[in-house]
């Protein structure tokens, strides 16, 4: 029988061959995590007692994982029952343990199936989501954003769609919810100076670098997610969301160049991975770029900042 140890060995031996693009890399991560589910269920020695969904969220949910990422996942099961609750509690704990054993670090924010907050029946999920939507706190909005990036990895897709529809319908009748989402993502790291120069890290290990995650990825990811919540788009990848949103003519100008920019960002991140040291894949050293590449990065950063500001203004 396959073990977590043998799966990790296979993962470590093969992952470098999937680095040609982000799609291949994320397909590989999906395959590894689905194997973790298979091993975890076999360890319980009982089949799941009802239909369920195991979803991943964060960069995994958006199919934007890099070489290494921590865990972000949860479980939705068919209905509330003491027996079901106990089974999925044990399965959730086993999944978190198995992912860690295979090389996905525990989530520091505890967004894992082992946390009862992220392992519930459909009915209890609806109650929790409504509570988050009504609650006036930064953490509640953050949890909703995390959930909206959920993507089914194993099980029934219908539960994710049902709960995202629940969020969409609620926000249609409560306009203040979009404003709260907007306020939550309002602040981003500014890396374009007053005369258009790229502002790099001034000290430490990453002196001369730009952090692509905070300066470039998040303005696009957060802005496009917010528009998707507003319009009831349940796709999870930022690129798929952009494609769906562009079908609505009102966003044509706002999203101009965004698809290409985001594809280029993913390309840059893949290029940062080095076999000798691949843990720090967010930092781009500007002086290593050609004149044309610097111009390209500057355009991506400026367009991301513009998009973010326009979405904030639209939803505030």
Tab-separated table of C-alpha atoms in Angstrom:
chain	number	residue	atom	x	y	z
A	1	UNK	CA	0.000	0.000	0.000
A	2	UNK	CA	1.189	3.520	-0.787
A	3	UNK	CA	2.357	5.521	2.239
A	4	UNK	CA	2.852	9.218	2.908
A	5	UNK	CA	6.598	8.596	2.965
A	6	UNK	CA	6.646	6.893	-0.445
A	7	UNK	CA	4.388	9.604	-1.880
A	8	UNK	CA	6.707	12.338	-0.605
A	9	UNK	CA	9.689	10.567	-2.135
A	10	UNK	CA	7.888	10.323	-5.482
A	11	UNK	CA	6.821	13.997	-5.251
A	12	UNK	CA	10.339	15.228	-4.494
A	13	UNK	CA	11.826	13.136	-7.300
A	14	UNK	CA	9.360	14.313	-9.948
A	15	UNK	CA	8.198	17.852	-9.195
A	16	UNK	CA	11.050	19.607	-11.005
A	17	UNK	CA	9.938	18.061	-14.290
A	18	UNK	CA	6.565	19.857	-13.992
A	19	UNK	CA	7.987	23.371	-13.893
A	20	UNK	CA	7.500	24.238	-17.551
A	21	UNK	CA	4.368	26.231	-16.712
A	22	UNK	CA	1.917	26.931	-13.887
A	23	UNK	CA	-0.784	24.634	-15.303
A	24	UNK	CA	1.528	21.592	-15.246
A	25	UNK	CA	2.779	22.441	-11.759
A	26	UNK	CA	-0.735	22.805	-10.332
A	27	UNK	CA	-1.913	19.620	-12.020
A	28	UNK	CA	0.987	17.892	-10.276
A	29	UNK	CA	0.044	19.358	-6.869
A	30	UNK	CA	-3.563	18.223	-7.413
A	31	UNK	CA	-2.397	14.705	-8.197
A	32	UNK	CA	-0.263	14.545	-5.050
A	33	UNK	CA	-3.049	15.847	-2.807
A	34	UNK	CA	-5.595	13.442	-4.301
A	35	UNK	CA	-3.205	10.618	-3.436
A	36	UNK	CA	-3.084	11.983	0.132
A	37	UNK	CA	-6.887	11.702	0.265
A	38	UNK	CA	-6.696	8.109	-0.994
A	39	UNK	CA	-4.174	7.154	1.719
A	40	UNK	CA	-6.089	9.037	4.431
A	41	UNK	CA	-9.374	7.259	3.611
A	42	UNK	CA	-7.630	3.879	3.561
A	43	UNK	CA	-6.263	4.557	7.047
A	44	UNK	CA	-9.779	5.108	8.383
A	45	UNK	CA	-10.739	1.634	7.123
A	46	UNK	CA	-14.309	2.817	6.477
A	47	UNK	CA	-15.854	4.485	3.456
A	48	UNK	CA	-17.278	7.977	3.950
A	49	UNK	CA	-20.807	7.645	5.395
A	50	UNK	CA	-22.295	10.264	3.038
A	51	UNK	CA	-21.488	12.472	0.059
A	52	UNK	CA	-18.904	15.162	0.691
A	53	UNK	CA	-16.504	17.648	-0.887
A	54	UNK	CA	-12.864	18.094	-0.013
A	55	UNK	CA	-11.848	21.504	-1.278
A	56	UNK	CA	-8.604	23.415	-1.433
A	57	UNK	CA	-8.409	27.187	-1.315
A	58	UNK	CA	-5.758	29.916	-1.336
A	59	UNK	CA	-3.263	29.690	-4.205
A	60	UNK	CA	-4.137	25.994	-4.623
A	61	UNK	CA	-7.811	26.797	-5.039
A	62	UNK	CA	-6.897	29.423	-7.636
A	63	UNK	CA	-4.497	27.006	-9.384
A	64	UNK	CA	-1.670	29.478	-8.762
A	65	UNK	CA	0.573	27.453	-6.466
A	66	UNK	CA	4.306	27.812	-6.753
A	67	UNK	CA	6.798	25.084	-6.029
A	68	UNK	CA	6.063	25.104	-2.310
A	69	UNK	CA	2.916	26.256	-0.519
A	70	UNK	CA	1.278	25.582	2.791
A	71	UNK	CA	-2.061	23.872	3.352
A	72	UNK	CA	-5.422	25.551	2.734
A	73	UNK	CA	-8.358	23.128	2.653
A	74	UNK	CA	-11.717	22.182	4.118
A	75	UNK	CA	-14.583	19.667	4.019
A	76	UNK	CA	-18.304	20.033	3.307
A	77	UNK	CA	-20.445	16.965	3.975
A	78	UNK	CA	-24.034	16.228	3.018
A	79	UNK	CA	-25.937	16.615	6.266
A	80	UNK	CA	-25.539	17.076	9.983
A	81	UNK	CA	-25.328	13.855	11.960
A	82	UNK	CA	-23.224	12.909	14.984
A	83	UNK	CA	-21.765	9.857	13.225
A	84	UNK	CA	-20.920	11.897	10.115
A	85	UNK	CA	-19.392	14.670	12.205
A	86	UNK	CA	-17.081	12.219	13.957
A	87	UNK	CA	-16.004	10.522	10.731
A	88	UNK	CA	-15.106	13.775	8.947
A	89	UNK	CA	-13.400	15.154	12.052
A	90	UNK	CA	-11.037	12.156	11.998
A	91	UNK	CA	-10.640	12.351	8.197
A	92	UNK	CA	-9.875	16.067	8.396
A	93	UNK	CA	-7.185	15.514	11.008
A	94	UNK	CA	-5.673	12.695	8.934
A	95	UNK	CA	-5.633	14.861	5.796
A	96	UNK	CA	-3.771	17.685	7.552
A	97	UNK	CA	-1.266	15.194	8.968
A	98	UNK	CA	-0.825	13.477	5.593
A	99	UNK	CA	-0.306	16.698	3.639
A	100	UNK	CA	2.302	17.788	6.182
A	101	UNK	CA	4.061	14.436	5.899
A	102	UNK	CA	4.142	14.761	2.111
A	103	UNK	CA	5.675	18.249	2.246
A	104	UNK	CA	2.852	20.798	2.540
A	105	UNK	CA	3.456	22.731	5.785
A	106	UNK	CA	0.580	23.235	8.213
A	107	UNK	CA	-1.341	26.463	7.576
A	108	UNK	CA	-0.358	29.113	10.123
A	109	UNK	CA	-3.885	30.522	9.892
A	110	UNK	CA	-5.333	27.053	10.619
A	111	UNK	CA	-7.362	26.909	7.380
A	112	UNK	CA	-7.385	23.117	7.350
A	113	UNK	CA	-9.919	20.278	7.452
A	114	UNK	CA	-8.610	19.431	10.933
A	115	UNK	CA	-10.131	22.710	12.188
A	116	UNK	CA	-13.899	22.363	12.937
A	117	UNK	CA	-14.330	25.856	11.458
A	118	UNK	CA	-13.442	24.400	8.047
A	119	UNK	CA	-15.128	20.974	8.370
A	120	UNK	CA	-18.935	21.134	8.517
A	121	UNK	CA	-22.175	19.889	6.995
A	122	UNK	CA	-23.779	21.954	4.212
A	123	UNK	CA	-26.365	23.312	6.650
A	124	UNK	CA	-23.792	24.301	9.247
A	125	UNK	CA	-21.624	25.856	6.519
A	126	UNK	CA	-24.553	28.063	5.482
A	127	UNK	CA	-25.063	29.194	9.073
A	128	UNK	CA	-21.371	29.947	9.433
A	129	UNK	CA	-21.192	31.852	6.126
A	130	UNK	CA	-24.229	33.935	7.077
A	131	UNK	CA	-22.604	34.692	10.412
A	132	UNK	CA	-19.436	35.837	8.662
A	133	UNK	CA	-21.440	37.991	6.243
A	134	UNK	CA	-23.316	39.683	9.068
A	135	UNK	CA	-20.353	40.007	11.414
A	136	UNK	CA	-18.528	43.346	11.460
A	137	UNK	CA	-14.959	42.072	11.669
A	138	UNK	CA	-11.861	41.915	9.488
A	139	UNK	CA	-11.429	38.202	10.229
A	140	UNK	CA	-14.949	37.315	9.055
A	141	UNK	CA	-14.392	39.030	5.696
A	142	UNK	CA	-11.011	37.339	5.375
A	143	UNK	CA	-12.663	33.958	5.932
A	144	UNK	CA	-15.251	34.722	3.225
A	145	UNK	CA	-12.509	35.662	0.769
A	146	UNK	CA	-10.702	32.415	1.532
A	147	UNK	CA	-13.882	30.414	1.015
A	148	UNK	CA	-14.640	32.097	-2.310
A	149	UNK	CA	-11.340	30.719	-3.657
A	150	UNK	CA	-12.439	27.161	-2.745
A	151	UNK	CA	-12.125	24.553	-5.504
A	152	UNK	CA	-13.313	20.954	-5.263
A	153	UNK	CA	-10.424	18.503	-5.269
A	154	UNK	CA	-12.367	15.348	-4.339
A	155	UNK	CA	-16.091	14.718	-4.137
A	156	UNK	CA	-19.187	16.617	-5.234
A	157	UNK	CA	-18.765	20.044	-6.857
A	158	UNK	CA	-22.403	20.923	-6.161
A	159	UNK	CA	-21.782	21.830	-2.501
A	160	UNK	CA	-19.207	24.508	-3.339
A	161	UNK	CA	-21.495	26.033	-5.977
A	162	UNK	CA	-24.477	25.964	-3.607
A	163	UNK	CA	-22.553	27.836	-0.917
A	164	UNK	CA	-21.046	30.378	-3.332
A	165	UNK	CA	-24.557	31.027	-4.673
A	166	UNK	CA	-25.627	31.591	-1.059
A	167	UNK	CA	-22.920	34.284	-0.676
A	168	UNK	CA	-23.839	35.891	-4.009
A	169	UNK	CA	-27.552	36.066	-3.196
A	170	UNK	CA	-26.870	37.491	0.260
A	171	UNK	CA	-24.669	40.288	-1.097
A	172	UNK	CA	-27.335	41.207	-3.674
A	173	UNK	CA	-29.622	42.120	-0.790
A	174	UNK	CA	-26.914	43.603	1.439
A	175	UNK	CA	-24.880	46.154	-0.520
A	176	UNK	CA	-22.727	46.946	2.518
A	177	UNK	CA	-21.066	43.519	2.198
A	178	UNK	CA	-19.176	44.540	-0.965
A	179	UNK	CA	-18.022	47.695	0.799
A	180	UNK	CA	-16.651	45.563	3.629
A	181	UNK	CA	-14.814	43.348	1.152
A	182	UNK	CA	-13.429	46.471	-0.478
A	183	UNK	CA	-12.216	47.944	2.811
A	184	UNK	CA	-10.514	44.638	3.668
A	185	UNK	CA	-8.285	44.725	0.563
A	186	UNK	CA	-7.877	48.483	0.296
A	187	UNK	CA	-4.224	48.667	1.284
A	188	UNK	CA	-1.540	47.221	-0.977
A	189	UNK	CA	2.214	47.626	-1.085
A	190	UNK	CA	3.122	50.521	-3.391
A	191	UNK	CA	6.252	49.847	-5.434
A	192	UNK	CA	5.980	52.604	-8.025
A	193	UNK	CA	7.737	55.808	-6.990
A	194	UNK	CA	6.680	59.424	-7.662
A	195	UNK	CA	8.633	59.599	-10.933
A	196	UNK	CA	7.623	56.120	-12.093
A	197	UNK	CA	10.614	54.205	-10.734
A	198	UNK	CA	10.306	50.697	-9.254
A	199	UNK	CA	10.791	50.827	-5.478
A	200	UNK	CA	12.900	47.860	-4.368
A	201	UNK	CA	13.769	46.416	-0.950
A	202	UNK	CA	16.486	48.584	0.590
A	203	UNK	CA	17.941	46.234	3.201
A	204	UNK	CA	18.521	42.603	4.078
A	205	UNK	CA	18.637	39.425	2.064
A	206	UNK	CA	16.307	40.776	-0.622
A	207	UNK	CA	17.936	44.152	-1.139
A	208	UNK	CA	17.311	45.256	-4.726
A	209	UNK	CA	14.302	42.943	-5.122
A	210	UNK	CA	10.560	43.372	-5.579
A	211	UNK	CA	8.232	41.008	-3.720
A	212	UNK	CA	5.980	39.842	-6.558
A	213	UNK	CA	3.427	38.291	-4.196
A	214	UNK	CA	2.524	41.505	-2.378
A	215	UNK	CA	3.398	44.106	-5.007
A	216	UNK	CA	2.091	42.385	-8.123
A	217	UNK	CA	-0.025	39.262	-7.522
A	218	UNK	CA	-2.279	40.494	-4.717
A	219	UNK	CA	-3.573	43.640	-6.487
A	220	UNK	CA	-4.776	41.476	-9.387
A	221	UNK	CA	-5.969	38.518	-7.279
A	222	UNK	CA	-7.906	40.634	-4.769
A	223	UNK	CA	-9.458	43.002	-7.323
A	224	UNK	CA	-10.559	40.235	-9.677
A	225	UNK	CA	-11.946	38.143	-6.790
A	226	UNK	CA	-14.007	41.100	-5.571
A	227	UNK	CA	-15.502	41.651	-9.034
A	228	UNK	CA	-16.272	37.913	-9.189
A	229	UNK	CA	-18.130	38.045	-5.862
A	230	UNK	CA	-20.061	41.070	-7.130
A	231	UNK	CA	-21.048	39.310	-10.371
A	232	UNK	CA	-21.604	35.785	-9.031
A	233	UNK	CA	-18.710	34.164	-10.904
A	234	UNK	CA	-17.669	30.904	-9.253
A	235	UNK	CA	-14.478	30.211	-11.201
A	236	UNK	CA	-11.483	30.197	-8.885
A	237	UNK	CA	-8.379	30.926	-10.962
A	238	UNK	CA	-7.677	34.608	-11.512
A	239	UNK	CA	-7.233	34.015	-15.256
A	240	UNK	CA	-10.583	32.185	-15.567
A	241	UNK	CA	-12.277	34.938	-13.585
A	242	UNK	CA	-10.822	37.588	-15.912
A	243	UNK	CA	-12.122	35.679	-18.960
A	244	UNK	CA	-15.610	35.439	-17.422
A	245	UNK	CA	-15.650	39.090	-16.376
A	246	UNK	CA	-14.557	40.285	-19.815
A	247	UNK	CA	-17.720	38.743	-21.226
A	248	UNK	CA	-19.489	41.556	-19.396
A	249	UNK	CA	-18.751	44.557	-21.609
A	250	UNK	CA	-18.748	46.984	-18.678
A	251	UNK	CA	-15.376	45.563	-17.566
A	252	UNK	CA	-13.634	45.632	-20.977
A	253	UNK	CA	-11.671	48.818	-20.322
A	254	UNK	CA	-10.990	48.079	-16.656
A	255	UNK	CA	-9.526	44.642	-17.435
A	256	UNK	CA	-7.547	45.715	-20.485
A	257	UNK	CA	-4.180	43.866	-20.588
A	258	UNK	CA	-4.939	42.107	-17.279
A	259	UNK	CA	-5.025	38.598	-18.732
A	260	UNK	CA	-1.630	39.043	-20.421
A	261	UNK	CA	-0.171	40.751	-17.361
A	262	UNK	CA	-1.201	37.923	-15.059
A	263	UNK	CA	0.125	35.274	-17.451
A	264	UNK	CA	3.443	37.161	-17.513
A	265	UNK	CA	3.483	37.277	-13.709
A	266	UNK	CA	3.054	33.522	-13.524
A	267	UNK	CA	5.857	33.152	-16.055
A	268	UNK	CA	8.188	35.336	-13.980
A	269	UNK	CA	7.475	33.357	-10.822
A	270	UNK	CA	8.278	30.059	-12.528
A	271	UNK	CA	11.526	31.604	-13.790
A	272	UNK	CA	12.558	32.458	-10.209
A	273	UNK	CA	12.673	28.806	-9.156
A	274	UNK	CA	16.210	27.464	-8.889
A	275	UNK	CA	17.072	23.857	-8.200
A	276	UNK	CA	19.716	24.896	-5.654
A	277	UNK	CA	17.394	27.097	-3.610
A	278	UNK	CA	13.723	27.219	-4.499
A	279	UNK	CA	12.095	28.302	-1.259
A	280	UNK	CA	12.031	32.066	-1.922
A	281	UNK	CA	10.155	32.303	-5.190
A	282	UNK	CA	8.418	35.638	-4.708
A	283	UNK	CA	11.424	37.959	-4.926
A	284	UNK	CA	12.475	39.319	-8.303
A	285	UNK	CA	15.921	40.954	-8.500
A	286	UNK	CA	15.420	43.980	-10.714
A	287	UNK	CA	19.038	44.535	-11.799
A	288	UNK	CA	19.094	41.027	-13.317
A	289	UNK	CA	16.423	42.051	-15.813
A	290	UNK	CA	16.989	43.411	-19.296
A	291	UNK	CA	15.771	46.905	-20.171
A	292	UNK	CA	12.754	45.371	-21.928
A	293	UNK	CA	11.943	43.128	-18.941
A	294	UNK	CA	12.107	46.074	-16.537
A	295	UNK	CA	9.703	47.957	-18.772
A	296	UNK	CA	7.390	44.936	-18.784
A	297	UNK	CA	7.455	44.542	-14.982
A	298	UNK	CA	6.789	48.250	-14.528
A	299	UNK	CA	3.773	48.013	-16.827
A	300	UNK	CA	2.429	44.992	-14.916
A	301	UNK	CA	2.845	46.777	-11.569
A	302	UNK	CA	1.235	50.013	-12.791
A	303	UNK	CA	-1.699	48.218	-14.415
A	304	UNK	CA	-2.238	46.174	-11.241
A	305	UNK	CA	-2.263	49.326	-9.117
A	306	UNK	CA	-4.712	51.005	-11.516
A	307	UNK	CA	-7.025	47.956	-11.563
A	308	UNK	CA	-6.978	47.711	-7.784
A	309	UNK	CA	-7.811	51.405	-7.350
A	310	UNK	CA	-10.660	51.261	-9.890
A	311	UNK	CA	-12.242	48.189	-8.263
A	312	UNK	CA	-11.973	49.759	-4.792
A	313	UNK	CA	-13.652	52.927	-6.103
A	314	UNK	CA	-16.424	50.867	-7.750
A	315	UNK	CA	-17.224	48.723	-4.692
A	316	UNK	CA	-16.623	51.075	-1.757
